PDB file of C-alpha atoms in Angstrom:
ATOM      1  CA  MET A   1     -15.905  22.152   5.900  1.00 49.00           C
ATOM      2  CA  GLY A   2     -13.313  24.558   4.959  1.00 50.00           C
ATOM      3  CA  TRP A   3     -12.204  26.659   2.033  1.00 57.00           C
ATOM      4  CA  PHE A   4     -10.850  23.436  -0.125  1.00 66.00           C
ATOM      5  CA  GLY A   5     -13.512  20.783   0.737  1.00 75.00           C
ATOM      6  CA  PRO A   6     -14.136  18.490   3.735  1.00 86.00           C
ATOM      7  CA  SER A   7     -10.911  17.743   5.953  1.00 90.00           C
ATOM      8  CA  GLN A   8      -9.192  14.836   6.113  1.00 93.00           C
ATOM      9  CA  ASP A   9     -10.512  14.087   9.262  1.00 93.00           C
ATOM     10  CA  GLU A  10     -13.660  14.428   8.196  1.00 94.00           C
ATOM     11  CA  VAL A  11     -13.315  11.624   4.633  1.00 96.00           C
ATOM     12  CA  TRP A  12     -11.772   9.588   6.554  1.00 97.00           C
ATOM     13  CA  GLY A  13     -14.026   9.428   9.472  1.00 96.00           C
ATOM     14  CA  ARG A  14     -16.692   8.641   7.160  1.00 97.00           C
ATOM     15  CA  LEU A  15     -14.847   5.885   5.446  1.00 97.00           C
ATOM     16  CA  SER A  16     -14.119   4.268   8.735  1.00 97.00           C
ATOM     17  CA  GLU A  17     -18.028   4.632   9.096  1.00 97.00           C
ATOM     18  CA  GLU A  18     -18.670   2.928   5.998  1.00 97.00           C
ATOM     19  CA  ILE A  19     -16.221   0.295   5.465  1.00 97.00           C
ATOM     20  CA  GLY A  20     -15.783  -1.445   9.241  1.00 97.00           C
ATOM     21  CA  ALA A  21     -12.965   0.630  10.422  1.00 97.00           C
ATOM     22  CA  GLN A  22     -11.545   2.067  13.321  1.00 97.00           C
ATOM     23  CA  PHE A  23     -10.335   6.366  13.251  1.00 97.00           C
ATOM     24  CA  MET A  24      -8.256   7.742  15.473  1.00 94.00           C
ATOM     25  CA  PRO A  25      -8.453  11.160  14.810  1.00 92.00           C
ATOM     26  CA  GLY A  26      -4.860  13.403  14.326  1.00 83.00           C
ATOM     27  CA  GLY A  27      -3.903  16.006  16.867  1.00 79.00           C
ATOM     28  CA  PHE A  28      -0.519  18.697  17.270  1.00 77.00           C
ATOM     29  CA  TRP A  29       1.574  15.908  17.957  1.00 78.00           C
ATOM     30  CA  LYS A  30       0.016  12.346  15.642  1.00 84.00           C
ATOM     31  CA  ARG A  31      -1.653  11.890  12.691  1.00 89.00           C
ATOM     32  CA  ALA A  32      -5.089  10.889  11.748  1.00 93.00           C
ATOM     33  CA  LYS A  33      -5.233   6.836  11.113  1.00 96.00           C
ATOM     34  CA  VAL A  34      -7.900   4.159  10.134  1.00 97.00           C
ATOM     35  CA  GLN A  35      -7.318   0.735  10.832  1.00 96.00           C
ATOM     36  CA  LYS A  36      -9.499  -2.250   9.684  1.00 96.00           C
ATOM     37  CA  ARG A  37      -8.727  -5.821  10.187  1.00 94.00           C
ATOM     38  CA  VAL A  38      -9.917  -7.887   7.495  1.00 94.00           C
ATOM     39  CA  ASP A  39      -9.571 -11.628   8.705  1.00 93.00           C
ATOM     40  CA  GLN A  40      -6.500 -12.078  10.179  1.00 91.00           C
ATOM     41  CA  TRP A  41      -4.782  -9.142   9.025  1.00 94.00           C
ATOM     42  CA  THR A  42      -4.785  -5.512   9.699  1.00 94.00           C
ATOM     43  CA  ILE A  43      -4.417  -2.930   7.289  1.00 96.00           C
ATOM     44  CA  LEU A  44      -3.399   0.747   8.349  1.00 96.00           C
ATOM     45  CA  LEU A  45      -3.993   4.138   6.910  1.00 97.00           C
ATOM     46  CA  ASP A  46      -2.132   7.278   7.698  1.00 96.00           C
ATOM     47  CA  THR A  47       0.345   9.830   6.501  1.00 95.00           C
ATOM     48  CA  PHE A  48       3.934  11.028   6.700  1.00 92.00           C
ATOM     49  CA  THR A  49       6.180  13.471   5.267  1.00 91.00           C
ATOM     50  CA  ARG A  50       9.255  13.051   3.633  1.00 85.00           C
ATOM     51  CA  GLN A  51      12.004  15.768   3.075  1.00 79.00           C
ATOM     52  CA  HIS A  52      13.252  16.548  -0.353  1.00 75.00           C
ATOM     53  CA  GLY A  53      16.265  18.472  -0.442  1.00 70.00           C
ATOM     54  CA  GLN A  54      17.358  21.134   1.983  1.00 74.00           C
ATOM     55  CA  HIS A  55      13.843  22.750   2.647  1.00 75.00           C
ATOM     56  CA  HIS A  56      11.297  21.223   0.900  1.00 81.00           C
ATOM     57  CA  HIS A  57       8.778  18.611   2.548  1.00 86.00           C
ATOM     58  CA  VAL A  58       6.468  16.421   0.991  1.00 91.00           C
ATOM     59  CA  VAL A  59       3.342  14.475   2.499  1.00 93.00           C
ATOM     60  CA  TYR A  60       2.198  10.574   1.549  1.00 95.00           C
ATOM     61  CA  THR A  61      -0.268   9.188   1.607  1.00 96.00           C
ATOM     62  CA  ARG A  62       0.003   5.315   3.033  1.00 96.00           C
ATOM     63  CA  MET A  63      -1.054   2.209   3.556  1.00 96.00           C
ATOM     64  CA  ARG A  64       0.544  -0.771   5.226  1.00 94.00           C
ATOM     65  CA  ALA A  65      -0.345  -4.530   5.840  1.00 94.00           C
ATOM     66  CA  PRO A  66       1.779  -7.125   7.545  1.00 93.00           C
ATOM     67  CA  PHE A  67       1.369 -10.822   7.071  1.00 93.00           C
ATOM     68  CA  VAL A  68       3.586 -14.029   7.040  1.00 92.00           C
ATOM     69  CA  ASN A  69       5.911 -14.128   3.879  1.00 92.00           C
ATOM     70  CA  PRO A  70       7.379 -17.347   3.959  1.00 90.00           C
ATOM     71  CA  ASP A  71       9.765 -17.433   1.042  1.00 91.00           C
ATOM     72  CA  GLY A  72      10.297 -13.889   0.870  1.00 91.00           C
ATOM     73  CA  PHE A  73       8.651 -13.000  -1.919  1.00 94.00           C
ATOM     74  CA  ARG A  74       8.964  -9.520  -3.251  1.00 93.00           C
ATOM     75  CA  PHE A  75       7.504  -7.304  -6.006  1.00 95.00           C
ATOM     76  CA  THR A  76       6.441  -3.576  -7.365  1.00 94.00           C
ATOM     77  CA  VAL A  77       3.216  -2.765  -8.854  1.00 94.00           C
ATOM     78  CA  TYR A  78       3.334   1.028 -10.185  1.00 92.00           C
ATOM     79  CA  ARG A  79       2.218   3.176 -13.129  1.00 89.00           C
ATOM     80  CA  ALA A  80       4.649   3.499 -16.068  1.00 84.00           C
ATOM     81  CA  GLY A  81       6.085   6.707 -15.628  1.00 73.00           C
ATOM     82  CA  PHE A  82       5.497   7.234 -12.027  1.00 49.00           C
ATOM     83  CA  LEU A  83       8.619   6.386 -10.205  1.00 49.00           C
ATOM     84  CA  SER A  84      10.242   5.477 -13.487  1.00 48.00           C
ATOM     85  CA  GLY A  85      13.435   7.429 -12.949  1.00 42.00           C
ATOM     86  CA  LEU A  86      14.658   5.184 -10.042  1.00 50.00           C
ATOM     87  CA  GLY A  87      16.064   3.005 -12.679  1.00 48.00           C
ATOM     88  CA  LYS A  88      15.772  -0.902 -12.175  1.00 46.00           C
ATOM     89  CA  TYR A  89      15.924  -2.652  -8.664  1.00 48.00           C
ATOM     90  CA  LEU A  90      18.971  -5.538  -7.852  1.00 45.00           C
ATOM     91  CA  GLY A  91      17.341  -8.872  -8.533  1.00 45.00           C
ATOM     92  CA  MET A  92      14.612  -7.339  -9.911  1.00 51.00           C
ATOM     93  CA  GLN A  93      12.792  -7.663 -13.561  1.00 58.00           C
ATOM     94  CA  ASP A  94      10.325  -5.984 -15.468  1.00 80.00           C
ATOM     95  CA  VAL A  95       6.884  -9.039 -15.727  1.00 89.00           C
ATOM     96  CA  GLU A  96       4.503  -8.378 -18.545  1.00 90.00           C
ATOM     97  CA  ILE A  97       1.665 -10.225 -17.004  1.00 93.00           C
ATOM     98  CA  GLY A  98      -0.527 -10.667 -20.338  1.00 92.00           C
ATOM     99  CA  ASP A  99      -3.004  -8.699 -20.600  1.00 93.00           C
ATOM    100  CA  PRO A 100      -1.494  -5.771 -23.112  1.00 92.00           C
ATOM    101  CA  GLU A 101      -3.975  -2.327 -21.154  1.00 93.00           C
ATOM    102  CA  PHE A 102      -2.934  -3.654 -17.837  1.00 94.00           C
ATOM    103  CA  ASP A 103       1.306  -3.901 -19.072  1.00 91.00           C
ATOM    104  CA  ASP A 104       0.561  -0.636 -21.047  1.00 89.00           C
ATOM    105  CA  ALA A 105      -0.326   1.371 -17.597  1.00 91.00           C
ATOM    106  CA  PHE A 106       2.016  -0.899 -14.925  1.00 92.00           C
ATOM    107  CA  VAL A 107       5.513  -1.243 -14.495  1.00 91.00           C
ATOM    108  CA  VAL A 108       5.642  -5.013 -12.272  1.00 93.00           C
ATOM    109  CA  LYS A 109       8.775  -5.725 -11.024  1.00 92.00           C
ATOM    110  CA  GLY A 110       9.626  -8.730  -9.043  1.00 91.00           C
ATOM    111  CA  ASN A 111      12.136 -11.694  -7.850  1.00 91.00           C
ATOM    112  CA  ASP A 112       9.315 -14.939  -8.895  1.00 92.00           C
ATOM    113  CA  GLU A 113       8.167 -14.250 -12.575  1.00 92.00           C
ATOM    114  CA  SER A 114       6.232 -17.006 -12.685  1.00 94.00           C
ATOM    115  CA  ARG A 115       4.055 -16.007  -8.896  1.00 95.00           C
ATOM    116  CA  LEU A 116       4.071 -12.335 -10.249  1.00 94.00           C
ATOM    117  CA  VAL A 117       2.246 -13.710 -13.442  1.00 95.00           C
ATOM    118  CA  ASP A 118       0.176 -16.042 -11.225  1.00 96.00           C
ATOM    119  CA  LEU A 119      -0.760 -13.008  -8.563  1.00 96.00           C
ATOM    120  CA  PHE A 120      -2.057 -10.626 -11.386  1.00 96.00           C
ATOM    121  CA  ALA A 121      -3.443 -13.137 -13.534  1.00 95.00           C
ATOM    122  CA  ASP A 122      -7.246 -12.446 -11.267  1.00 95.00           C
ATOM    123  CA  PRO A 123      -8.578  -9.267 -13.324  1.00 95.00           C
ATOM    124  CA  LYS A 124     -10.731  -8.007 -10.743  1.00 95.00           C
ATOM    125  CA  LEU A 125      -7.731  -7.534  -8.578  1.00 95.00           C
ATOM    126  CA  ARG A 126      -6.031  -5.595 -11.953  1.00 96.00           C
ATOM    127  CA  GLU A 127      -9.677  -3.621 -12.191  1.00 95.00           C
ATOM    128  CA  LEU A 128      -8.863  -2.464  -8.649  1.00 94.00           C
ATOM    129  CA  LEU A 129      -5.437  -1.382  -9.962  1.00 94.00           C
ATOM    130  CA  ALA A 130      -6.635   0.685 -12.711  1.00 93.00           C
ATOM    131  CA  SER A 131      -8.932   2.168  -9.696  1.00 91.00           C
ATOM    132  CA  LEU A 132      -6.032   4.217  -7.939  1.00 89.00           C
ATOM    133  CA  PRO A 133      -4.437   7.363  -8.131  1.00 81.00           C
ATOM    134  CA  ARG A 134      -0.778   7.820  -9.282  1.00 87.00           C
ATOM    135  CA  MET A 135       0.141   5.097  -6.909  1.00 90.00           C
ATOM    136  CA  ARG A 136       3.658   2.629  -5.775  1.00 93.00           C
ATOM    137  CA  VAL A 137       2.738  -0.756  -3.979  1.00 96.00           C
ATOM    138  CA  GLU A 138       5.146  -2.812  -2.306  1.00 95.00           C
ATOM    139  CA  VAL A 139       6.815  -5.286  -0.580  1.00 94.00           C
ATOM    140  CA  LYS A 140       8.727  -4.375   2.371  1.00 88.00           C
ATOM    141  CA  ASP A 141      11.125  -6.641   4.500  1.00 80.00           C
ATOM    142  CA  SER A 142      10.967  -3.852   7.303  1.00 62.00           C
ATOM    143  CA  GLU A 143      10.323  -0.039   7.894  1.00 59.00           C
ATOM    144  CA  GLY A 144      13.809   0.416   9.229  1.00 52.00           C
ATOM    145  CA  TRP A 145      15.036   1.610  12.549  1.00 46.00           C
ATOM    146  CA  PHE A 146      12.206   3.767  13.401  1.00 49.00           C
ATOM    147  CA  GLY A 147       9.573   1.326  12.383  1.00 58.00           C
ATOM    148  CA  PRO A 148       8.065  -2.134  14.482  1.00 63.00           C
ATOM    149  CA  SER A 149      10.548  -5.052  14.384  1.00 65.00           C
ATOM    150  CA  PHE A 150       9.136  -7.763  12.106  1.00 71.00           C
ATOM    151  CA  PRO A 151       9.478 -11.673  13.073  1.00 72.00           C
ATOM    152  CA  PRO A 152      11.963 -13.519  10.337  1.00 75.00           C
ATOM    153  CA  ASP A 153       8.942 -14.265   8.067  1.00 81.00           C
ATOM    154  CA  ALA A 154       7.126 -11.487   8.451  1.00 87.00           C
ATOM    155  CA  ASP A 155       6.918  -8.346   5.741  1.00 90.00           C
ATOM    156  CA  GLU A 156       4.565  -5.449   4.625  1.00 93.00           C
ATOM    157  CA  LEU A 157       2.608  -4.604   2.245  1.00 95.00           C
ATOM    158  CA  TYR A 158       3.400  -1.172   1.544  1.00 95.00           C
ATOM    159  CA  PHE A 159       0.936   1.933  -0.716  1.00 95.00           C
ATOM    160  CA  THR A 160       2.244   5.181  -1.066  1.00 95.00           C
ATOM    161  CA  THR A 161       1.086   8.122  -3.008  1.00 94.00           C
ATOM    162  CA  ARG A 162       1.637  11.507  -2.602  1.00 92.00           C
ATOM    163  CA  GLY A 163      -0.449  14.085  -1.100  1.00 93.00           C
ATOM    164  CA  VAL A 164      -3.148  13.896   0.913  1.00 94.00           C
ATOM    165  CA  LEU A 165      -5.545  11.269  -0.562  1.00 95.00           C
ATOM    166  CA  LYS A 166      -9.265  12.585   0.106  1.00 95.00           C
ATOM    167  CA  ASP A 167     -11.056  11.037  -2.217  1.00 94.00           C
ATOM    168  CA  LEU A 168     -13.851   8.345  -0.271  1.00 95.00           C
ATOM    169  CA  ASP A 169     -13.656   6.267  -3.441  1.00 95.00           C
ATOM    170  CA  GLN A 170     -10.404   6.360  -3.822  1.00 95.00           C
ATOM    171  CA  LEU A 171      -9.745   5.301  -0.412  1.00 96.00           C
ATOM    172  CA  LYS A 172     -11.932   2.671  -0.732  1.00 96.00           C
ATOM    173  CA  GLY A 173     -10.489   1.200  -3.600  1.00 95.00           C
ATOM    174  CA  CYS A 174      -7.073   1.448  -1.615  1.00 96.00           C
ATOM    175  CA  PHE A 175      -8.656  -0.856   1.116  1.00 97.00           C
ATOM    176  CA  ALA A 176     -10.130  -3.567  -1.366  1.00 96.00           C
ATOM    177  CA  VAL A 177      -7.023  -3.842  -3.267  1.00 96.00           C
ATOM    178  CA  PHE A 178      -5.133  -4.329  -0.033  1.00 96.00           C
ATOM    179  CA  SER A 179      -8.044  -6.651   0.388  1.00 96.00           C
ATOM    180  CA  ALA A 180      -7.657  -8.530  -2.255  1.00 96.00           C
ATOM    181  CA  LEU A 181      -3.818  -8.328  -2.917  1.00 97.00           C
ATOM    182  CA  LEU A 182      -3.699 -10.442   0.493  1.00 96.00           C
ATOM    183  CA  HIS A 183      -6.066 -13.209  -0.093  1.00 96.00           C
ATOM    184  CA  ARG A 184      -4.615 -13.242  -3.869  1.00 96.00           C
ATOM    185  CA  LEU A 185      -0.937 -13.892  -2.571  1.00 96.00           C
ATOM    186  CA  CYS A 186      -1.997 -16.846  -0.160  1.00 95.00           C
ATOM    187  CA  VAL A 187      -4.440 -18.278  -3.141  1.00 95.00           C
ATOM    188  CA  ILE A 188      -0.766 -18.334  -4.962  1.00 95.00           C
ATOM    189  CA  GLY A 189       1.116 -19.481  -1.863  1.00 93.00           C
ATOM    190  CA  ALA A 190       3.795 -16.596  -1.157  1.00 93.00           C
ATOM    191  CA  ALA A 191       1.345 -15.447   2.009  1.00 92.00           C
ATOM    192  CA  HIS A 192       0.439 -17.510   5.397  1.00 87.00           C
ATOM    193  CA  LYS A 193      -3.410 -17.123   6.314  1.00 83.00           C
ATOM    194  CA  TYR A 194      -2.214 -16.160  10.202  1.00 79.00           C
ATOM    195  CA  ASP A 195      -1.673 -13.407  12.276  1.00 80.00           C
ATOM    196  CA  PRO A 196       1.860 -12.265  11.261  1.00 81.00           C
ATOM    197  CA  GLY A 197       1.869 -11.199  15.077  1.00 75.00           C
ATOM    198  CA  VAL A 198       3.217  -7.051  13.724  1.00 74.00           C
ATOM    199  CA  ARG A 199       1.540  -4.453  15.525  1.00 72.00           C
ATOM    200  CA  LEU A 200       2.068  -1.642  13.548  1.00 67.00           C
TER     201      LEU A 200
END
């Protein structure tokens, strides 16, 4: 343990032991990773650095899980006030779920309002999301030139939060949210329950 508490490797290693995941320690040229298989999906936790301005770099924690998305369903959810300055996305609309507490705390956007309401109709899912730090969860169609190639019907559930997340309970909550979201997407018909064929 260092001056500022346990290291990322210590916390992520313990996380892997407690949730039955595979931990890959970081090194000089590679980032630490946690990979967990949930049914037919693979959830990957790691970090990346994004440049803000000419000399300022910010580290983010992210979680990804490719899945089969037959109809191109898209959504984004984040806490109110977080990234709100980015404005509305083209073709995306603010959606109220019908739970006043959740609707006040989160901004939800997507390309199918009725499916979004169905997706977040699960009170357990809403409770899990409320337990997470300030974050952004979305469906992305690919990771661009530097990421893996996706089949036409595969997309990616994608989570980001600023900084290196080292709170064990919040990390467990992230994996619980991803598992709940993937299963819920299947329930509402927005995902197919088989391997998407993408390796991160």
